[in-house]
Amino acid sequence: MEKITGSEALIRSLLEENVKTVFGYPGGQIMPVFDKLYDYTDKLKHILVRHEQGAVHAAQGFARVSGDVGVVLVTSGPGATNVITGVADAMIDSTPLVVITGQVPSPLLGTDAFQETDVVGITLPITKWSYQIQSADEIPWAIARAFYIARSGRPGPVVIDFPKNAQIGMMNFDYKKCDFIRSYRPVPHTDPHSLIQAASMINKAEKPFIIFGQGIVLSEAEKELKHLIEKTGIPAASTLLGLSALPSDYKQYKGMVGMHGNLGPNKKTNECDVLIAIGMRFDDRVTSDINTYAKQAKVIHIDIDPSEIGKNVPANIGILGNAKDVLQKLIPMLEKREFKQWSNEFDELNEIENQKVIIPETLPTDGDLNMGEVVAKVSELTNNNAIIVTDVGQNQMMAARYSKFNNTRSFVSSGGLGTMGFGLPAAIGAKIASPDKHVCFFTGDGGIQMTIQELGTILQENTGVKIIILNNSWLGMVRQWQELFFEERYSETSMKNPNFIALAAAYGIKGRKVEKREDLDGAIKEMLSDNEPFLLEVNVIEKGMVFPMIPGGKCVSKMMLTTTEWH
C-alpha cells in the first residue's frame, strides 16, 4: 500500500466513487485538499462557485438531473455554515449529496479557534449522517460510508467534517467501497401480505386514483408506473417533485395535485374510493386541510421510508420498499380494467380549468404579457425536451403548471424547503450534468437576486444556462397572498430592480429584454439558437395571479379559479 497524505486520500477516494465533478470554494482550513486537487485536474473537475450556498445548490441540480451523488468541497467556519440551507433543502427533497467541510486541527477543537464551528452539531438534524474524521487513516472508510448512505434507500445529504491535521497526516491508502452497514437498513423488507391486501383492494375499487411523487424518479420506476397505469386504467397525478416522471401527454395522466395544481386531480382526491400514493409524503401543500383530505378513501401508501407511512395521512395499507421493486411485485396481481367514466370526470373538470384559467393565461390577445404564456412558449419552442429549473414563488408554480415534459428528470425545483435563490446555481449544476440539453431556468426578479453572484460561475465555466426572468417588480407570491388575505396591504413586497441586461453583459452573458407580446417568439428563438448562456428578461403583468389556488388550510376540493370564483 502506498503512503500518501490525507488530502490525496480524499481525492483518490472520490475517484474510486467515480466522481468527476466537485462544486466548491477554497479557504484556509481546506487548502491542503485544494493544493492536492491541483495534481488531479485531468480526472476531477472543480467548479468554482461565487458563494458556498451556490456550491450546494449546484450539486443538488447536478444530482437531480444525473442521478449521481453531488459533491461539495468548502472550508470551515463561514464556508461550512453557508452550505446549511442547501443541506437542509437536500434532506427534505431526498437529494444525494456528500458535503466535505474543512475544519481546524483537532487539537484546536473547542477552543473557539479562528473559523471554527461545530459542523457536526449543526448538521446532525438535517443530514442522513454527519461525521468528523479524526485521523488520515479514517478517510477511505468515511468516504465510502458517506457515499453509500447518501445514495442508498431514501437518498439524502451526508456531511464529512475534515480537520486540517487529518488532511496533512500520512496514511496507507486502501479503498474498499461500502455496501453494508450493520445498523443501517436502507431498503426495508416488503411484506408479501401487504401486497396481496393492496391488490385485492385495487381490484375491487370503483374509483381508484394514483398520486405519485419523486420516489418514482429516485427509484427509476417510470417504466413500472406506466405498466401499472396501462394495465389497470387508473387515472394518475403528480406531486410537484414528481413532475416529468410521466410524459405530460401520457394516457391517464391528469396533471398535478397541490395548492396550485389542477382542478381535476385535486377535487377527485376527495371522491376516489381507493387512493394509491407512490413515493410521496402527503406534505401540507398537497393535502391542505388534513382533516378533510380523502376521508372517503381507503389509502394504500407505498414508500421506502417507514417514517412516512401514516405520518400525515393514515394508511389502510402501508407497503414498505423501493417503488420500482414494489410495483414489479404488485402489477402481476392486478386485474386488467378500464375506468372510462371515472377518467372522463377528471377531464371534464380540467376542461373547466382550461377555459377559466389556462387559455386566458397562455393565449391572451391583449394587455401585458402573462407569466404562463412565457413558460408555455418556451416549452413549445424547445419541443418539451428542455430541463426546467425554477426558483421559488409564482415563477415556480407557473413553470410547473405550463411546462410540458417528454423525458424524466426534467424538472428541478426546491420543494419542501422552498428556497429562494436555489434556481440559478441549481441550473448550473443541471447543465453540467446534461450539457447537450437546453436548461431553461425560470425565476422572478426577487429570487434571481438572492444568488445572482453565480453569474460569475457561468462566466468562468461558460455554462449555457438559459435564464428567464419573469419580472413583475414584486415579490409575487407574497404579494398574491397580501392581495387575497391581507386586504391588499403590500408590506415590503414592491421591488426596485437593477438593469438585468446590463448586469448580464457585465458577466459576458448575452441578454434581451421583452416588453411586447409580438417580440416574445423571436426573443425565445434567439435564446435557444445556440448552447451559450443567455438572459431573457420578460416584463410581465405586475399583479398577475397563479390560479387555481387552494388557500392554505382549506379543503382540496374547494379551489379558487379567480379572485371571486370558486369551484
Coordinates of C-alpha atoms in Angstrom, one line a residue:
M1 CA 0.0 0.0 0.0
E2 CA 1.2 3.5 -0.9
K3 CA 1.7 6.0 1.8
I4 CA 0.0 9.3 0.9
T5 CA -1.4 12.4 2.7
G6 CA -5.0 12.6 3.9
S7 CA -5.7 15.2 1.2
E8 CA -4.6 12.9 -1.6
A9 CA -6.5 10.1 0.1
L10 CA -9.7 12.2 -0.1
I11 CA -9.1 12.9 -3.8
R12 CA -8.4 9.3 -4.6
S13 CA -11.4 8.2 -2.6
L14 CA -13.7 10.4 -4.7
L15 CA -12.2 9.0 -7.8
E16 CA -12.9 5.5 -6.5
E17 CA -16.6 6.5 -6.2
N18 CA -16.5 7.6 -9.9
V19 CA -16.8 11.3 -9.0
K20 CA -15.9 13.5 -11.9
T21 CA -17.3 16.9 -10.8
V22 CA -17.0 18.8 -7.5
F23 CA -18.6 22.1 -6.6
G24 CA -16.8 24.2 -4.1
Y25 CA -14.8 27.2 -2.8
P26 CA -11.3 27.2 -1.2
G27 CA -10.3 28.6 2.2
G28 CA -7.7 28.3 4.9
Q29 CA -8.8 25.0 6.6
I30 CA -9.3 23.1 3.3
M31 CA -6.3 24.4 1.5
P32 CA -4.3 21.2 1.6
V33 CA -7.1 19.4 -0.3
F34 CA -7.3 22.1 -2.9
D35 CA -3.5 22.0 -3.3
K36 CA -3.6 18.3 -4.0
L37 CA -6.6 18.8 -6.3
Y38 CA -4.2 20.8 -8.5
D39 CA -2.5 17.5 -9.4
Y40 CA -5.7 15.8 -10.4
T41 CA -7.4 18.4 -12.7
D42 CA -7.3 15.9 -15.6
K43 CA -9.5 13.5 -13.6
L44 CA -11.6 15.7 -11.3
K45 CA -13.3 18.9 -12.5
H46 CA -13.8 21.5 -9.8
I47 CA -16.5 24.1 -10.4
L48 CA -15.5 27.4 -8.6
V49 CA -18.8 29.0 -7.4
R50 CA -19.0 32.5 -6.0
H51 CA -20.7 31.6 -2.7
E52 CA -20.8 28.3 -0.8
Q53 CA -24.6 28.3 -0.9
G54 CA -24.2 28.2 -4.7
A55 CA -22.0 25.1 -4.4
V56 CA -24.5 23.1 -2.6
H57 CA -27.5 24.1 -4.8
A58 CA -25.4 23.4 -7.9
A59 CA -24.6 20.0 -6.5
Q60 CA -28.3 19.5 -6.0
G61 CA -29.1 20.4 -9.6
F62 CA -26.4 18.1 -10.8
A63 CA -27.6 15.2 -8.6
R64 CA -31.3 15.6 -9.6
V65 CA -30.6 15.5 -13.3
S66 CA -27.8 13.0 -13.4
G67 CA -28.9 10.6 -10.6
D68 CA -25.4 10.7 -9.2
V69 CA -24.3 11.9 -5.8
G70 CA -23.5 15.6 -5.8
V71 CA -20.2 16.5 -4.1
V72 CA -19.3 19.8 -2.4
L73 CA -16.0 20.9 -1.0
V74 CA -15.7 24.0 1.2
T75 CA -13.7 25.4 4.1
S76 CA -14.5 25.7 7.8
G77 CA -16.5 28.3 9.7
P78 CA -18.5 30.5 7.4
G79 CA -17.7 28.2 4.5
A80 CA -19.4 25.4 6.3
T81 CA -22.3 27.4 7.6
N82 CA -23.0 28.9 4.2
V83 CA -24.0 25.4 2.9
I84 CA -26.5 24.8 5.7
T85 CA -29.6 26.0 3.7
G86 CA -28.7 23.7 0.8
V87 CA -28.1 20.7 3.1
A88 CA -31.5 21.2 4.7
D89 CA -33.1 21.6 1.2
A90 CA -31.4 18.4 0.1
M91 CA -32.6 16.5 3.1
I92 CA -36.3 17.3 2.8
D93 CA -36.2 16.8 -1.0
S94 CA -34.2 13.5 -0.8
T95 CA -31.2 14.6 -2.9
P96 CA -28.0 12.6 -2.5
L97 CA -25.0 14.8 -1.6
V98 CA -21.7 14.4 0.1
V99 CA -20.6 17.7 1.6
I100 CA -17.0 17.9 2.8
T101 CA -16.1 20.8 5.1
G102 CA -12.6 21.8 6.2
Q103 CA -12.1 22.1 9.9
V104 CA -9.5 23.5 12.3
P105 CA -6.8 21.0 13.5
S106 CA -8.2 18.5 16.1
P107 CA -6.1 19.9 19.0
L108 CA -7.8 23.3 18.5
L109 CA -11.4 21.9 18.5
G110 CA -13.4 23.5 21.3
T111 CA -11.1 26.5 21.7
D112 CA -13.1 28.9 19.5
A113 CA -10.2 28.9 17.1
F114 CA -10.4 31.1 14.0
Q115 CA -13.2 29.9 11.7
E116 CA -14.1 27.0 13.9
T117 CA -17.8 25.9 14.1
D118 CA -19.4 22.8 15.4
V119 CA -20.3 21.4 11.9
V120 CA -21.4 18.0 13.1
G121 CA -23.6 19.5 15.8
I122 CA -25.2 22.0 13.4
T123 CA -25.8 19.4 10.6
L124 CA -26.9 16.3 12.6
P125 CA -30.6 17.2 12.4
I126 CA -30.6 17.9 8.6
T127 CA -28.5 15.0 7.3
K128 CA -28.6 11.3 7.0
W129 CA -25.2 11.1 8.6
S130 CA -22.7 13.7 9.8
Y131 CA -19.2 12.7 10.8
Q132 CA -15.9 14.3 11.8
I133 CA -12.8 12.5 10.7
Q134 CA -10.2 12.2 13.4
S135 CA -7.1 10.9 11.5
A136 CA -5.9 10.4 8.0
D137 CA -6.4 6.6 8.3
E138 CA -10.2 7.1 8.6
I139 CA -10.6 8.8 5.2
P140 CA -11.3 5.9 2.9
W141 CA -13.7 4.3 5.4
A142 CA -15.5 7.6 6.0
I143 CA -15.9 8.5 2.3
A144 CA -17.0 5.0 1.3
R145 CA -19.6 5.0 4.0
A146 CA -20.7 8.6 3.1
F147 CA -21.4 7.7 -0.5
Y148 CA -23.3 4.5 0.5
I149 CA -25.5 6.3 2.9
A150 CA -26.1 9.3 0.6
R151 CA -27.3 7.2 -2.4
S152 CA -29.0 4.2 -0.8
G153 CA -32.5 3.9 0.4
R154 CA -34.2 7.3 0.6
P155 CA -31.3 9.4 -0.7
G156 CA -30.1 12.5 1.2
P157 CA -27.1 14.6 2.3
V158 CA -24.1 13.5 4.3
V159 CA -21.6 15.9 5.8
I160 CA -18.0 14.9 6.4
D161 CA -16.0 17.4 8.6
F162 CA -12.3 17.2 7.8
P163 CA -9.9 18.7 10.3
K164 CA -6.6 20.0 8.9
N165 CA -4.4 17.6 10.8
A166 CA -6.1 14.7 9.0
Q167 CA -5.6 16.4 5.7
I168 CA -1.8 16.7 6.1
G169 CA -1.3 13.4 8.0
M170 CA 0.1 10.4 6.3
M171 CA -1.7 7.1 5.7
N172 CA -1.6 3.8 3.8
F173 CA -4.2 4.1 1.1
D174 CA -6.5 1.2 0.6
Y175 CA -10.1 1.9 -0.6
K176 CA -13.0 -0.5 -0.2
K177 CA -16.4 0.5 -1.4
C178 CA -19.2 0.2 1.2
D179 CA -22.3 -1.8 0.5
F180 CA -23.4 -2.8 4.1
I181 CA -23.6 -1.1 7.5
R182 CA -24.9 -3.3 10.2
S183 CA -27.1 -0.7 11.9
Y184 CA -28.4 0.7 8.7
R185 CA -31.2 -0.8 6.6
P186 CA -31.8 1.5 3.6
V187 CA -34.4 -0.7 1.9
P188 CA -37.0 -2.2 4.2
H189 CA -38.4 -5.7 3.7
T190 CA -41.7 -5.6 1.7
D191 CA -44.3 -7.7 3.5
P192 CA -45.9 -10.0 0.8
H193 CA -49.2 -9.9 2.8
S194 CA -49.4 -6.1 2.3
L195 CA -49.1 -6.6 -1.5
I196 CA -51.9 -9.2 -1.5
Q197 CA -54.1 -6.9 0.5
A198 CA -53.4 -3.9 -1.7
A199 CA -54.0 -5.9 -4.9
S200 CA -57.4 -7.1 -3.6
M201 CA -58.3 -3.5 -2.6
I202 CA -57.3 -2.2 -6.0
N203 CA -59.1 -4.9 -7.9
K204 CA -62.4 -4.2 -6.1
A205 CA -62.1 -0.4 -6.5
E206 CA -64.7 1.6 -8.4
K207 CA -62.9 4.9 -8.4
P208 CA -59.2 4.4 -7.8
F209 CA -56.7 7.2 -8.1
I210 CA -52.9 7.2 -8.2
I211 CA -50.8 10.1 -6.8
F212 CA -47.1 9.7 -7.4
G213 CA -44.1 11.7 -6.2
Q214 CA -40.4 11.9 -6.7
G215 CA -40.0 8.4 -5.3
I216 CA -40.8 7.2 -8.9
V217 CA -37.8 9.1 -10.3
L218 CA -35.4 8.2 -7.4
S219 CA -36.2 4.5 -7.8
E220 CA -36.2 4.7 -11.6
A221 CA -39.7 3.2 -11.6
E222 CA -41.1 5.2 -14.6
K223 CA -41.5 2.1 -16.7
E224 CA -43.3 0.3 -13.9
L225 CA -45.6 3.2 -13.3
K226 CA -46.6 3.2 -17.0
H227 CA -47.2 -0.5 -16.8
L228 CA -49.4 -0.1 -13.8
I229 CA -51.5 2.6 -15.4
E230 CA -51.8 0.7 -18.7
K231 CA -52.9 -2.5 -17.1
T232 CA -55.4 -1.0 -14.6
G233 CA -56.6 2.1 -16.4
I234 CA -56.3 4.1 -13.2
P235 CA -56.0 7.9 -13.5
A236 CA -52.8 9.3 -12.1
A237 CA -51.5 12.7 -11.0
S238 CA -48.1 14.0 -9.9
T239 CA -46.8 16.0 -6.9
L240 CA -44.6 19.0 -7.7
L241 CA -41.4 16.9 -7.5
G242 CA -42.9 14.0 -9.4
L243 CA -43.3 16.1 -12.5
S244 CA -41.7 14.7 -15.6
A245 CA -41.8 11.1 -14.3
L246 CA -44.5 10.6 -16.9
P247 CA -44.7 12.5 -20.2
S248 CA -47.2 15.3 -19.9
D249 CA -49.4 13.8 -22.7
Y250 CA -49.3 10.3 -21.3
K251 CA -52.6 8.4 -21.3
Q252 CA -54.4 8.7 -18.0
Y253 CA -52.1 11.4 -16.7
K254 CA -54.4 14.0 -15.2
G255 CA -51.9 16.7 -14.1
M256 CA -50.5 18.0 -10.8
V257 CA -52.0 17.9 -7.3
G258 CA -51.5 20.6 -4.6
M259 CA -52.1 24.2 -3.8
H260 CA -51.7 25.4 -7.4
G261 CA -52.3 22.0 -9.0
N262 CA -55.0 21.1 -11.5
L263 CA -58.7 21.2 -10.7
G264 CA -59.5 17.6 -11.7
P265 CA -57.0 15.7 -9.6
N266 CA -57.4 17.9 -6.6
K267 CA -61.2 17.6 -6.5
K268 CA -61.2 13.9 -7.3
T269 CA -58.9 13.2 -4.4
N270 CA -61.9 13.7 -2.2
E271 CA -64.1 11.5 -4.4
C272 CA -62.0 8.4 -5.1
D273 CA -62.6 5.2 -3.2
V274 CA -59.0 4.0 -3.2
L275 CA -56.1 6.4 -3.1
I276 CA -52.8 4.8 -4.2
A277 CA -49.8 7.0 -3.1
I278 CA -46.5 6.1 -4.5
G279 CA -43.2 7.7 -3.4
M280 CA -44.8 10.8 -2.0
R281 CA -45.1 12.0 1.6
F282 CA -48.5 13.8 1.8
D283 CA -47.0 17.2 2.7
D284 CA -49.3 20.0 3.6
R285 CA -49.0 21.7 0.1
V286 CA -50.7 18.5 -1.3
T287 CA -53.2 17.8 1.5
S288 CA -54.1 21.4 2.7
D289 CA -56.6 20.7 5.4
I290 CA -55.6 17.3 6.6
N291 CA -59.0 16.9 8.5
T292 CA -60.9 17.0 5.2
Y293 CA -58.4 15.2 2.9
A294 CA -59.5 12.0 1.2
K295 CA -61.6 10.9 4.2
Q296 CA -63.9 8.8 2.0
A297 CA -60.9 6.8 0.5
K298 CA -59.1 3.7 1.5
V299 CA -55.4 4.7 1.4
I300 CA -52.6 2.5 0.1
H301 CA -49.2 4.2 0.8
I302 CA -46.0 2.8 -0.9
D303 CA -42.8 4.3 0.4
I304 CA -39.2 3.4 1.1
D305 CA -39.2 5.4 4.4
P306 CA -41.1 3.7 7.2
S307 CA -41.5 7.1 9.0
E308 CA -43.7 8.4 6.2
I309 CA -46.3 5.7 6.4
G310 CA -49.2 7.1 8.3
K311 CA -47.2 10.2 9.4
N312 CA -49.7 12.7 7.8
V313 CA -52.5 10.7 6.3
P314 CA -53.5 7.4 7.9
A315 CA -52.9 4.4 5.6
N316 CA -55.2 1.4 5.4
I317 CA -52.3 -0.5 3.9
G318 CA -48.7 0.6 4.1
I319 CA -46.3 -1.0 1.8
L320 CA -42.6 -0.6 2.6
G321 CA -40.0 -0.8 -0.1
N322 CA -38.4 0.7 -3.2
A323 CA -41.1 1.9 -5.5
K324 CA -39.7 0.0 -8.5
D325 CA -39.4 -3.3 -6.6
V326 CA -42.9 -2.9 -5.1
L327 CA -44.6 -2.2 -8.4
Q328 CA -42.8 -5.1 -10.1
K329 CA -44.3 -7.4 -7.4
L330 CA -47.7 -5.7 -7.3
I331 CA -48.6 -5.4 -11.0
P332 CA -48.9 -9.2 -11.8
M333 CA -51.5 -9.4 -9.0
L334 CA -53.7 -6.7 -10.6
E335 CA -56.6 -7.3 -13.0
K336 CA -56.8 -5.5 -16.3
R337 CA -59.6 -3.0 -16.1
E338 CA -60.8 0.3 -17.5
F339 CA -62.3 3.3 -15.8
K340 CA -63.6 5.4 -18.7
Q341 CA -66.4 7.2 -16.9
W342 CA -64.2 7.9 -13.9
S343 CA -61.4 9.1 -16.0
N344 CA -63.7 11.4 -18.0
E345 CA -64.7 13.1 -14.8
F346 CA -61.1 14.3 -14.3
D347 CA -61.1 15.6 -17.9
E348 CA -64.4 17.4 -17.5
L349 CA -63.0 19.3 -14.5
N350 CA -59.7 20.0 -16.2
E351 CA -61.6 21.4 -19.2
I352 CA -63.4 23.9 -16.9
E353 CA -59.9 24.9 -15.7
N354 CA -58.7 25.2 -19.2
Q355 CA -61.5 27.6 -20.2
K356 CA -61.4 29.7 -17.0
V357 CA -57.7 29.8 -16.3
I358 CA -55.3 28.2 -18.8
I359 CA -56.5 29.7 -22.1
P360 CA -56.7 33.3 -20.6
E361 CA -53.2 32.8 -19.1
T362 CA -51.4 31.3 -22.0
L363 CA -53.3 32.7 -25.1
P364 CA -54.2 36.3 -24.2
T365 CA -54.9 38.6 -27.1
D366 CA -54.2 42.0 -25.4
G367 CA -52.8 43.5 -22.2
D368 CA -49.4 42.9 -20.6
L369 CA -47.6 39.6 -21.0
N370 CA -48.5 36.8 -18.6
M371 CA -46.1 34.6 -16.8
G372 CA -47.9 31.5 -18.0
E373 CA -47.7 32.4 -21.7
V374 CA -43.9 32.9 -21.4
V375 CA -43.5 29.5 -19.8
A376 CA -45.8 27.8 -22.4
K377 CA -44.0 29.4 -25.3
V378 CA -40.5 28.3 -24.0
S379 CA -41.8 24.8 -23.6
E380 CA -43.3 24.8 -27.1
L381 CA -40.2 26.1 -28.7
T382 CA -38.0 23.5 -27.0
N383 CA -40.4 20.7 -28.2
N384 CA -41.0 20.0 -24.5
N385 CA -37.5 18.5 -24.3
A386 CA -35.8 21.1 -22.1
I387 CA -34.8 20.6 -18.5
I388 CA -36.8 23.1 -16.5
V389 CA -35.3 24.6 -13.4
T390 CA -37.2 27.0 -11.2
D391 CA -36.6 29.3 -8.3
V392 CA -39.4 29.7 -5.7
G393 CA -42.6 31.7 -5.9
Q394 CA -45.0 32.5 -8.7
N395 CA -42.3 31.7 -11.3
Q396 CA -42.1 28.2 -9.8
M397 CA -45.8 27.5 -9.9
M398 CA -46.1 28.8 -13.4
A399 CA -43.2 26.8 -14.6
A400 CA -44.7 23.7 -13.0
R401 CA -48.2 24.3 -14.5
Y402 CA -47.3 25.3 -18.0
S403 CA -44.1 23.4 -18.9
K404 CA -44.6 20.1 -20.7
F405 CA -42.3 17.2 -20.4
N406 CA -41.3 14.3 -22.7
N407 CA -38.4 13.0 -20.5
T408 CA -37.9 12.1 -16.9
R409 CA -35.5 14.0 -14.6
S410 CA -36.6 17.2 -16.5
F411 CA -37.9 19.3 -13.6
V412 CA -35.7 20.7 -10.8
S413 CA -37.2 22.8 -8.1
S414 CA -36.9 23.3 -4.3
G415 CA -39.9 21.5 -3.0
G416 CA -40.1 21.0 0.8
L417 CA -37.9 23.9 1.9
G418 CA -39.0 26.4 -0.8
T419 CA -35.6 28.1 -1.0
M420 CA -35.4 31.3 -2.9
G421 CA -32.1 31.6 -4.6
F422 CA -32.0 27.8 -5.3
G423 CA -32.6 28.1 -9.0
L424 CA -29.6 29.8 -10.6
P425 CA -26.9 27.6 -9.1
A426 CA -29.1 24.5 -9.5
A427 CA -29.5 25.3 -13.2
I428 CA -25.7 25.5 -13.5
G429 CA -25.4 22.0 -11.9
A430 CA -28.2 20.7 -14.1
K431 CA -26.4 22.0 -17.3
I432 CA -23.1 20.4 -16.2
A433 CA -24.9 17.1 -15.7
S434 CA -26.6 17.4 -19.1
P435 CA -24.6 19.6 -21.4
D436 CA -26.4 18.6 -24.6
K437 CA -29.8 19.7 -23.4
H438 CA -31.3 23.1 -23.1
V439 CA -31.6 24.0 -19.4
C440 CA -34.2 26.7 -19.0
F441 CA -34.3 28.4 -15.7
F442 CA -37.4 30.4 -14.7
T443 CA -37.0 32.9 -11.9
G444 CA -38.5 36.1 -10.5
D445 CA -36.9 39.4 -10.1
G446 CA -36.7 38.6 -6.3
G447 CA -35.3 35.1 -6.4
I448 CA -32.6 35.8 -9.0
Q449 CA -31.0 38.4 -6.8
M450 CA -30.5 36.0 -3.9
T451 CA -27.7 34.1 -5.7
I452 CA -27.1 36.4 -8.6
Q453 CA -23.3 36.3 -7.9
E454 CA -23.4 32.9 -9.6
L455 CA -23.4 34.7 -12.9
G456 CA -19.7 34.7 -12.2
T457 CA -19.7 30.9 -12.3
I458 CA -21.4 31.0 -15.6
L459 CA -18.8 33.4 -16.9
Q460 CA -15.9 31.3 -15.7
E461 CA -17.3 28.0 -17.0
N462 CA -19.3 29.3 -20.0
T463 CA -22.2 27.2 -18.8
G464 CA -25.0 27.5 -21.3
V465 CA -27.9 28.1 -18.9
K466 CA -30.9 29.9 -20.4
I467 CA -32.2 32.3 -17.7
I468 CA -35.7 33.6 -18.0
I469 CA -36.6 36.4 -15.5
L470 CA -40.3 36.9 -15.2
N471 CA -40.1 40.4 -14.0
N472 CA -43.2 41.9 -12.3
S473 CA -41.3 44.2 -9.9
W474 CA -42.8 42.4 -6.9
L475 CA -42.2 39.5 -4.6
G476 CA -45.0 38.0 -6.5
M477 CA -46.2 35.1 -4.4
V478 CA -46.1 37.0 -1.1
R479 CA -47.9 39.9 -2.9
Q480 CA -50.6 37.5 -4.1
W481 CA -51.3 36.4 -0.6
Q482 CA -51.3 40.0 0.6
E483 CA -53.9 40.8 -2.0
L484 CA -56.1 37.9 -1.2
F485 CA -55.8 37.5 2.5
F486 CA -54.2 40.7 3.9
E487 CA -56.6 43.4 2.5
E488 CA -54.0 44.5 -0.2
R489 CA -51.6 45.7 2.5
Y490 CA -48.5 45.3 0.3
S491 CA -45.9 45.3 3.1
E492 CA -42.3 45.2 1.7
T493 CA -43.1 43.3 -1.5
S494 CA -42.5 46.0 -4.1
M495 CA -39.1 45.6 -5.8
K496 CA -36.8 48.3 -7.4
N497 CA -34.6 46.3 -9.6
P498 CA -31.3 46.7 -11.4
N499 CA -30.8 46.7 -15.2
F500 CA -30.6 42.9 -15.5
I501 CA -29.5 43.0 -19.2
A502 CA -26.6 45.3 -18.3
L503 CA -25.7 43.2 -15.4
A504 CA -25.6 40.1 -17.6
A505 CA -23.5 41.9 -20.1
A506 CA -21.0 42.7 -17.3
Y507 CA -20.6 38.9 -16.9
G508 CA -20.2 38.4 -20.6
I509 CA -23.7 36.9 -20.9
K510 CA -25.9 37.8 -23.9
G511 CA -29.3 39.2 -23.0
R512 CA -32.5 40.6 -24.3
K513 CA -35.5 42.4 -22.7
V514 CA -39.0 41.8 -23.9
E515 CA -41.9 44.1 -23.1
K516 CA -44.3 43.4 -26.0
R517 CA -46.1 40.2 -26.9
E518 CA -45.1 40.4 -30.6
D519 CA -41.4 40.3 -29.6
L520 CA -41.6 37.1 -27.4
D521 CA -41.3 34.4 -30.1
G522 CA -38.3 36.0 -31.7
A523 CA -36.5 36.6 -28.4
I524 CA -37.0 33.0 -27.2
K525 CA -35.8 31.6 -30.6
E526 CA -32.7 33.8 -30.3
M527 CA -32.1 32.5 -26.8
L528 CA -32.4 28.9 -28.0
S529 CA -30.3 29.3 -31.1
D530 CA -27.1 28.1 -29.6
N531 CA -25.6 26.5 -26.5
E532 CA -24.3 29.7 -25.0
P533 CA -25.6 31.3 -21.8
F534 CA -28.4 33.8 -22.3
L535 CA -30.5 36.0 -20.0
L536 CA -34.1 36.8 -21.2
E537 CA -35.9 39.4 -19.1
V538 CA -39.6 39.5 -19.7
N539 CA -41.7 42.3 -18.2
V540 CA -45.0 40.6 -17.2
I541 CA -48.2 41.9 -15.6
E542 CA -47.4 43.4 -12.3
K543 CA -50.2 41.9 -10.3
G544 CA -50.5 38.6 -12.1
M545 CA -52.0 35.7 -10.1
V546 CA -51.4 31.9 -10.0
F547 CA -54.7 30.1 -10.2
P548 CA -56.3 27.7 -9.5
M549 CA -55.4 28.0 -5.8
I550 CA -56.3 26.2 -2.6
P551 CA -55.9 28.8 0.1
G552 CA -53.7 27.5 3.0
G553 CA -55.6 25.2 5.3
K554 CA -58.7 24.9 3.1
C555 CA -60.2 21.7 1.6
V556 CA -58.6 20.4 -1.6
S557 CA -62.0 20.0 -3.3
K558 CA -62.6 23.8 -3.0
M559 CA -60.4 25.7 -5.4
M560 CA -60.3 29.4 -6.4
L561 CA -60.4 29.9 -10.1
T562 CA -60.2 33.7 -9.9
T563 CA -60.2 36.2 -7.1
T564 CA -64.0 35.9 -7.0
E565 CA -64.9 32.5 -8.5
W566 CA -64.6 29.1 -6.8
H567 CA -65.2 25.6 -7.9

